Amino acid sequence: MWWCGGLNLIFNKKIMSNYLDTTKDVYKEAALTPDVGLCCTTTPVWQLPGLKIPSKMLQMNYGCGSTVNPRDLVNDPTILYVGVGGGMELLQFSYFSRRKAAVIGLDVVDEMIAACAENLKEAEEQNNWFNSEFIDLRKGDALQLPIADSSVDVAAQNCLFNIFTKSDLKKALSEMYRVLKPQGRLILSDPTAEQKMPDSLVNDERLRALCLSGALPLQEYIDLITSVGFGTVEIRAKRPYRILDPSQYQTKERIYIESVEVCAIKDPMPSDGPCVFTGKAAIYFGGESCFDDKKGHVLLPNQPLAVCDKTAGAIASLGRQDIFISESTWHYDGGGCC
Ligand SMILES: C[S@@+](CC[C@H](N)C(=O)[O-])C[C@H]1O[C@@H](n2cnc3c(N)ncnc32)[C@H](O)[C@@H]1O
């Protein structure tokens, strides 16, 4: 019935505007009063020569991992960072790209932008290499980036995308894909959960905004990333994050949440599907000089070759007794096949 669709649309719009309002309220509060531990994980904060992070910036570290990796940051890249928090990762990125507006920082919460600007001024006083003009800090929504197509080398978000509903997450990923140059890299850090999150938690706007109940299973998260076009995905880290226990949350079973760091590369999509690296390696230990799968993968005796899950599966399906395929380490940031 036509009116059912209409009502659904109105209902969905209402839920969406509520969750966006709640997110803004939560982060307005977190900008005005630093909330140490809001999203914290076991990830250590980068120590780099000559880098000093102001204490308020550290207190406002609302990330659930790190998106800064020197491997992505060679050749003075232009970097887009969405959802700035206290600005710690803006400062860390800027360490690698020291020129005016090399790092663009966007956020939708005015109070967060103001707090971040203040922290960057403090960072300027503590770091003689840093000039806050290196960062172009402004208002902008992850769902509609005010950024030109194919204009940035690296795009990053830390602990923001999990807040979005699945359709908004897809929109946010498509926006990141649009603004990246070919071969550009999107670095993400978000909570994931393998157990089904009860609807009572999924629909709890405040828990979503606090990065607790929007977590998807990792495969679903990867599928959304590849569905917008990213041809290569690297799972760089997977760490314990939170427990949602029935004694504190509306859930029948205890839910274990992890946080992941992922790099998605704007490579062309291979005809047989994306290359997703989860840290597997193939080791040939037969008597020949090598094993060649005739698809570009040559295994030298007893030398591990990092392979994507697709290649790992193809080699395993050959049923050879002289090739070992290791389990996923969930720690991969370059090298190997494809
Ligand atoms: C969990 S905090 C993470 C902050 C920062 N990335 C960090 O690692 O410390 C989420 C950030 O995203 C911002 N935010 C929320 N919704 C947004 C949106 N639609 N577009 C851009 N930023 C948003 C919040 O104001 C907040 O700064």
Short mmCIF file of C-alpha atoms and ligand atoms in Angstrom, two decimals:
data_model
loop_
_atom_site.label_atom_id
_atom_site.label_comp_id
_atom_site.label_asym_id
_atom_site.label_seq_id
_atom_site.Cartn_x
_atom_site.Cartn_y
_atom_site.Cartn_z
CA MET A 1 0.00 0.00 0.00
CA TRP A 2 1.39 3.40 -0.99
CA TRP A 3 0.78 4.96 2.42
CA CYS A 4 2.77 2.21 4.14
CA GLY A 5 5.86 3.25 2.17
CA GLY A 6 5.11 6.90 2.94
CA LEU A 7 4.75 6.24 6.66
CA ASN A 8 7.95 4.20 6.64
CA LEU A 9 9.78 7.07 5.01
CA ILE A 10 8.49 9.57 7.58
CA PHE A 11 9.33 7.14 10.43
CA ASN A 12 12.85 6.50 9.07
CA LYS A 13 13.46 10.22 8.60
CA LYS A 14 12.38 10.82 12.20
CA ILE A 15 14.72 8.08 13.52
CA MET A 16 17.54 9.47 11.38
CA SER A 17 17.13 13.06 12.51
CA ASN A 18 16.90 11.86 16.14
CA TYR A 19 20.11 9.88 15.94
CA LEU A 20 21.93 12.76 14.25
CA ASP A 21 20.67 15.16 16.95
CA THR A 22 21.72 12.76 19.71
CA THR A 23 25.18 12.40 18.14
CA LYS A 24 25.56 16.15 18.02
CA ASP A 25 24.47 16.48 21.67
CA VAL A 26 26.88 13.76 22.82
CA TYR A 27 29.83 15.37 21.02
CA LYS A 28 28.92 18.90 22.04
CA GLU A 29 29.18 17.64 25.64
CA ALA A 30 32.44 15.79 24.90
CA ALA A 31 33.86 19.00 23.40
CA LEU A 32 32.93 21.15 26.37
CA THR A 33 34.01 18.61 29.02
CA PRO A 34 36.74 16.14 27.99
CA ASP A 35 35.57 12.58 28.66
CA VAL A 36 38.71 10.48 29.12
CA GLY A 37 38.01 6.89 28.09
CA LEU A 38 34.97 7.69 25.91
CA CYS A 39 36.19 5.40 23.13
CA CYS A 40 39.62 4.36 24.37
CA THR A 41 41.37 1.11 23.46
CA THR A 42 44.67 -0.58 24.10
CA THR A 43 46.21 1.23 21.11
CA PRO A 44 49.28 3.17 22.21
CA VAL A 45 49.49 6.83 21.25
CA TRP A 46 52.17 7.46 18.60
CA GLN A 47 55.48 8.70 20.01
CA LEU A 48 57.36 10.50 17.26
CA PRO A 49 60.60 12.51 17.49
CA GLY A 50 59.78 16.14 18.25
CA LEU A 51 56.01 15.54 18.58
CA LYS A 52 54.38 16.82 21.75
CA ILE A 53 50.67 16.25 22.25
CA PRO A 54 48.94 18.77 24.55
CA SER A 55 47.30 17.13 27.56
CA LYS A 56 43.77 18.31 26.67
CA MET A 57 44.19 16.81 23.22
CA LEU A 58 45.14 13.50 24.85
CA GLN A 59 42.12 13.66 27.15
CA MET A 60 39.99 14.21 24.05
CA ASN A 61 41.37 11.21 22.20
CA TYR A 62 38.01 9.73 21.21
CA GLY A 63 39.40 7.24 18.72
CA CYS A 64 39.11 3.45 19.04
CA GLY A 65 42.42 2.72 17.32
CA SER A 66 44.88 4.69 15.21
CA THR A 67 44.49 5.77 11.59
CA VAL A 68 48.01 7.21 11.33
CA ASN A 69 50.51 4.91 9.64
CA PRO A 70 53.76 6.28 8.16
CA ARG A 71 53.47 3.77 5.29
CA ASP A 72 50.45 5.68 3.94
CA LEU A 73 52.05 9.08 4.35
CA VAL A 74 55.02 9.22 2.01
CA ASN A 75 55.28 11.94 -0.69
CA ASP A 76 53.63 14.75 1.24
CA PRO A 77 50.03 13.60 0.76
CA THR A 78 46.87 15.69 1.02
CA ILE A 79 44.85 14.15 3.85
CA LEU A 80 41.17 14.43 4.68
CA TYR A 81 40.14 13.62 8.27
CA VAL A 82 36.46 13.42 9.12
CA GLY A 83 35.19 13.72 12.70
CA VAL A 84 38.06 15.65 14.31
CA GLY A 85 37.50 15.18 18.05
CA GLY A 86 40.23 17.00 20.00
CA GLY A 87 42.52 17.08 16.93
CA MET A 88 45.18 14.58 18.03
CA GLU A 89 45.20 12.67 14.75
CA LEU A 90 45.09 15.93 12.76
CA LEU A 91 48.32 16.90 14.52
CA GLN A 92 49.85 13.45 13.95
CA PHE A 93 48.94 13.51 10.24
CA SER A 94 50.30 16.99 9.92
CA TYR A 95 53.63 15.71 11.27
CA PHE A 96 53.98 13.93 7.91
CA SER A 97 52.58 16.71 5.63
CA ARG A 98 53.97 20.04 6.76
CA ARG A 99 52.42 22.56 4.42
CA LYS A 100 49.46 24.92 4.44
CA ALA A 101 46.11 23.07 4.35
CA ALA A 102 47.76 19.70 3.68
CA VAL A 103 45.36 18.20 6.23
CA ILE A 104 41.65 18.99 5.96
CA GLY A 105 39.66 18.40 9.17
CA LEU A 106 35.86 18.28 9.06
CA ASP A 107 33.27 18.00 11.81
CA VAL A 108 29.56 18.78 12.20
CA VAL A 109 29.68 19.93 15.82
CA ASP A 110 30.59 23.63 16.24
CA GLU A 111 31.80 23.14 19.82
CA MET A 112 34.09 20.29 18.71
CA ILE A 113 35.60 22.42 15.94
CA ALA A 114 36.19 25.24 18.44
CA ALA A 115 37.79 22.90 21.03
CA CYS A 116 39.94 21.31 18.34
CA ALA A 117 41.10 24.74 17.06
CA GLU A 118 42.05 25.71 20.61
CA ASN A 119 44.00 22.45 21.08
CA LEU A 120 45.83 23.01 17.79
CA LYS A 121 46.86 26.49 18.94
CA GLU A 122 48.24 24.90 22.11
CA ALA A 123 50.06 22.31 19.97
CA GLU A 124 51.60 25.15 17.98
CA GLU A 125 53.10 26.53 21.17
CA GLN A 126 54.53 23.15 22.16
CA ASN A 127 55.85 22.00 18.75
CA ASN A 128 58.17 24.35 16.90
CA TRP A 129 57.78 22.41 13.61
CA PHE A 130 53.97 22.82 13.67
CA ASN A 131 51.87 25.66 12.31
CA SER A 132 48.09 25.41 12.72
CA GLU A 133 47.77 26.67 9.13
CA PHE A 134 48.88 23.17 8.10
CA ILE A 135 45.33 22.17 9.00
CA ASP A 136 42.26 23.43 7.18
CA LEU A 137 39.68 22.92 9.95
CA ARG A 138 36.06 23.52 9.00
CA LYS A 139 32.47 22.43 9.22
CA GLY A 140 31.54 19.48 7.05
CA ASP A 141 29.37 16.39 7.16
CA ALA A 142 30.70 12.89 6.49
CA LEU A 143 27.47 12.18 4.61
CA GLN A 144 27.98 15.05 2.17
CA LEU A 145 31.64 15.98 2.01
CA PRO A 146 32.38 19.56 0.89
CA ILE A 147 35.40 18.23 -1.03
CA ALA A 148 36.07 17.91 -4.76
CA ASP A 149 36.10 14.52 -6.52
CA SER A 150 39.46 12.68 -6.70
CA SER A 151 41.30 15.38 -4.75
CA VAL A 152 42.84 13.69 -1.68
CA ASP A 153 45.54 11.03 -1.31
CA VAL A 154 44.53 9.75 2.11
CA ALA A 155 41.15 9.93 3.86
CA ALA A 156 40.59 8.84 7.44
CA GLN A 157 37.93 8.52 10.11
CA ASN A 158 38.31 7.16 13.60
CA CYS A 159 35.33 5.82 15.54
CA LEU A 160 32.74 7.83 13.64
CA PHE A 161 31.33 5.57 10.91
CA ASN A 162 30.08 2.95 13.39
CA ILE A 163 27.64 5.55 14.68
CA PHE A 164 25.86 5.60 11.32
CA THR A 165 22.97 3.37 10.27
CA LYS A 166 23.91 0.92 7.52
CA SER A 167 22.50 3.12 4.74
CA ASP A 168 24.33 6.19 6.08
CA LEU A 169 27.51 4.14 6.48
CA LYS A 170 27.31 3.22 2.81
CA LYS A 171 26.75 6.88 1.92
CA ALA A 172 29.76 7.95 4.05
CA LEU A 173 31.97 5.27 2.45
CA SER A 174 30.84 6.33 -1.06
CA GLU A 175 31.70 9.92 -0.22
CA MET A 176 35.20 8.91 0.89
CA TYR A 177 35.60 6.86 -2.31
CA ARG A 178 34.48 9.83 -4.42
CA VAL A 179 37.00 12.29 -2.98
CA LEU A 180 40.01 9.93 -3.06
CA LYS A 181 42.40 9.96 -5.99
CA PRO A 182 42.89 6.64 -7.80
CA GLN A 183 45.01 4.38 -5.56
CA GLY A 184 44.15 6.71 -2.67
CA ARG A 185 43.75 5.18 0.79
CA LEU A 186 40.86 5.28 3.21
CA ILE A 187 41.91 4.48 6.76
CA LEU A 188 39.18 3.48 9.17
CA SER A 189 39.02 2.56 12.81
CA ASP A 190 35.73 1.30 14.23
CA PRO A 191 34.25 -1.18 16.71
CA THR A 192 32.98 -4.50 15.29
CA ALA A 193 31.01 -7.29 16.95
CA GLU A 194 30.47 -10.83 15.70
CA GLN A 195 27.36 -11.46 17.82
CA LYS A 196 24.01 -10.08 16.73
CA MET A 197 23.38 -6.81 18.51
CA PRO A 198 19.79 -6.80 19.91
CA ASP A 199 17.49 -4.24 18.25
CA SER A 200 17.00 -2.57 21.63
CA LEU A 201 20.68 -1.64 21.56
CA VAL A 202 20.96 -1.02 17.81
CA ASN A 203 18.12 1.51 18.04
CA ASP A 204 19.41 3.18 21.18
CA GLU A 205 20.57 6.54 19.79
CA ARG A 206 22.77 7.38 22.73
CA LEU A 207 24.59 4.02 22.78
CA ARG A 208 25.18 4.35 19.03
CA ALA A 209 26.55 7.85 19.49
CA LEU A 210 28.84 6.52 22.23
CA CYS A 211 30.25 4.00 19.70
CA LEU A 212 28.82 1.02 21.56
CA SER A 213 25.91 -0.44 19.64
CA GLY A 214 26.46 0.35 15.95
CA ALA A 215 29.21 -2.28 15.66
CA LEU A 216 28.73 -4.66 12.71
CA PRO A 217 30.30 -8.09 12.17
CA LEU A 218 33.68 -7.57 10.49
CA GLN A 219 32.67 -9.34 7.25
CA GLU A 220 29.58 -7.12 6.91
CA TYR A 221 31.77 -4.05 7.49
CA ILE A 222 34.23 -5.24 4.80
CA ASP A 223 31.39 -6.02 2.38
CA LEU A 224 30.08 -2.46 2.70
CA ILE A 225 33.57 -1.09 2.02
CA THR A 226 34.02 -3.18 -1.11
CA SER A 227 30.43 -2.55 -2.26
CA VAL A 228 31.27 1.11 -2.90
CA GLY A 229 34.22 0.14 -5.11
CA PHE A 230 37.39 -0.31 -3.04
CA GLY A 231 39.32 -3.13 -4.76
CA THR A 232 41.81 -3.81 -1.95
CA VAL A 233 41.21 -3.99 1.79
CA GLU A 234 43.81 -4.53 4.51
CA ILE A 235 42.86 -5.52 8.05
CA ARG A 236 45.63 -3.92 10.03
CA ALA A 237 44.64 -4.56 13.63
CA LYS A 238 41.89 -6.14 15.71
CA ARG A 239 41.79 -5.49 19.43
CA PRO A 240 39.53 -6.09 22.43
CA TYR A 241 37.23 -3.11 22.93
CA ARG A 242 34.16 -3.45 25.19
CA ILE A 243 31.74 -5.84 26.89
CA LEU A 244 28.01 -5.18 26.90
CA ASP A 245 26.81 -7.30 29.80
CA PRO A 246 23.14 -8.08 30.58
CA SER A 247 23.68 -6.62 34.06
CA GLN A 248 24.17 -3.17 32.48
CA TYR A 249 22.62 -3.28 29.03
CA GLN A 250 19.40 -4.54 27.46
CA THR A 251 20.87 -7.74 26.10
CA LYS A 252 20.20 -11.39 26.92
CA GLU A 253 23.76 -12.47 26.29
CA ARG A 254 27.08 -10.83 26.95
CA ILE A 255 28.33 -9.08 23.80
CA TYR A 256 32.02 -8.81 23.05
CA ILE A 257 33.10 -5.83 20.92
CA GLU A 258 36.44 -5.50 19.18
CA SER A 259 37.93 -2.53 17.42
CA VAL A 260 39.53 -2.81 14.01
CA GLU A 261 41.89 -0.73 11.92
CA VAL A 262 41.27 -1.08 8.21
CA CYS A 263 42.85 0.41 5.10
CA ALA A 264 40.76 0.40 1.91
CA ILE A 265 42.60 1.21 -1.29
CA LYS A 266 40.91 2.76 -4.32
CA ASP A 267 42.36 0.12 -6.64
CA PRO A 268 40.26 -1.05 -9.58
CA MET A 269 37.93 -3.88 -8.55
CA PRO A 270 39.44 -7.20 -9.79
CA SER A 271 37.07 -9.15 -12.08
CA ASP A 272 36.98 -12.00 -9.55
CA GLY A 273 36.20 -9.76 -6.58
CA PRO A 274 38.09 -7.65 -4.05
CA CYS A 275 41.43 -8.58 -2.50
CA VAL A 276 40.95 -8.64 1.26
CA PHE A 277 44.09 -9.16 3.29
CA THR A 278 43.56 -10.47 6.80
CA GLY A 279 47.17 -11.48 7.45
CA LYS A 280 47.26 -14.92 5.82
CA ALA A 281 50.45 -16.24 4.26
CA ALA A 282 51.19 -19.23 2.02
CA ILE A 283 54.36 -21.28 2.59
CA TYR A 284 55.55 -23.83 0.05
CA PHE A 285 57.72 -26.60 1.50
CA GLY A 286 57.88 -29.08 -1.42
CA GLY A 287 60.94 -30.34 -3.29
CA GLU A 288 60.67 -28.15 -6.43
CA SER A 289 62.44 -24.81 -6.90
CA CYS A 290 59.12 -23.01 -6.47
CA PHE A 291 55.35 -23.25 -6.76
CA ASP A 292 53.74 -21.02 -9.40
CA ASP A 293 49.93 -20.72 -9.47
CA LYS A 294 50.19 -19.05 -12.93
CA LYS A 295 48.13 -16.15 -11.58
CA GLY A 296 51.05 -14.08 -10.39
CA HIS A 297 51.87 -15.89 -7.15
CA VAL A 298 55.22 -17.61 -6.97
CA LEU A 299 56.04 -19.37 -3.70
CA LEU A 300 59.73 -19.95 -3.00
CA PRO A 301 60.59 -22.88 -0.71
CA ASN A 302 59.96 -22.06 2.92
CA GLN A 303 59.43 -18.34 2.32
CA PRO A 304 56.10 -16.93 3.43
CA LEU A 305 54.14 -14.98 0.85
CA ALA A 306 51.38 -12.74 2.20
CA VAL A 307 48.21 -13.56 0.30
CA CYS A 308 44.72 -12.12 0.25
CA ASP A 309 41.91 -14.37 1.44
CA LYS A 310 40.77 -14.99 -2.15
CA THR A 311 44.22 -16.28 -3.19
CA ALA A 312 44.57 -18.23 0.07
CA GLY A 313 41.26 -19.95 -0.70
CA ALA A 314 42.23 -20.70 -4.32
CA ILE A 315 45.58 -22.21 -3.32
CA ALA A 316 44.02 -24.20 -0.46
CA SER A 317 41.42 -25.61 -2.87
CA LEU A 318 44.24 -27.26 -4.87
CA GLY A 319 44.52 -29.67 -1.93
CA ARG A 320 48.32 -29.79 -2.08
CA GLN A 321 50.14 -31.38 0.83
CA ASP A 322 53.25 -29.22 0.33
CA ILE A 323 51.67 -25.79 0.85
CA PHE A 324 50.67 -24.43 4.24
CA ILE A 325 48.18 -21.57 4.51
CA SER A 326 48.38 -19.74 7.83
CA GLU A 327 45.39 -18.42 9.76
CA SER A 328 44.45 -14.72 9.64
CA THR A 329 46.65 -12.68 11.95
CA TRP A 330 44.40 -9.59 11.52
CA HIS A 331 47.59 -7.65 11.17
CA TYR A 332 48.55 -6.75 7.61
CA ASP A 333 49.82 -3.48 6.22
CA GLY A 334 51.43 -4.21 2.90
CA GLY A 335 53.51 -6.60 0.85
CA GLY A 336 52.73 -9.95 -0.72
CA CYS A 337 50.47 -10.96 -3.54
CA CYS A 338 48.14 -9.04 -5.90
C1 LIG B 1 34.01 9.23 18.53
S1 LIG B 1 34.44 10.86 18.06
C2 LIG B 1 36.02 10.56 17.30
C3 LIG B 1 36.90 11.78 17.26
C4 LIG B 1 38.27 11.60 16.63
N1 LIG B 1 38.17 10.94 15.35
C5 LIG B 1 39.21 10.86 17.53
O1 LIG B 1 39.71 9.78 17.12
O2 LIG B 1 39.48 11.32 18.63
C6 LIG B 1 33.39 11.22 16.66
C7 LIG B 1 33.61 12.59 16.04
O3 LIG B 1 32.82 12.70 14.86
C8 LIG B 1 32.10 13.94 14.85
N2 LIG B 1 30.89 13.73 14.04
C9 LIG B 1 29.71 13.18 14.40
N3 LIG B 1 28.88 13.09 13.33
C10 LIG B 1 29.56 13.56 12.26
C11 LIG B 1 29.27 13.72 10.89
N4 LIG B 1 28.08 13.36 10.39
N5 LIG B 1 30.21 14.26 10.07
C12 LIG B 1 31.41 14.66 10.57
N6 LIG B 1 31.75 14.53 11.86
C13 LIG B 1 30.84 13.99 12.70
C14 LIG B 1 31.90 14.23 16.33
O4 LIG B 1 31.65 15.59 16.58
C15 LIG B 1 33.23 13.76 16.91
O5 LIG B 1 34.22 14.77 16.79
#
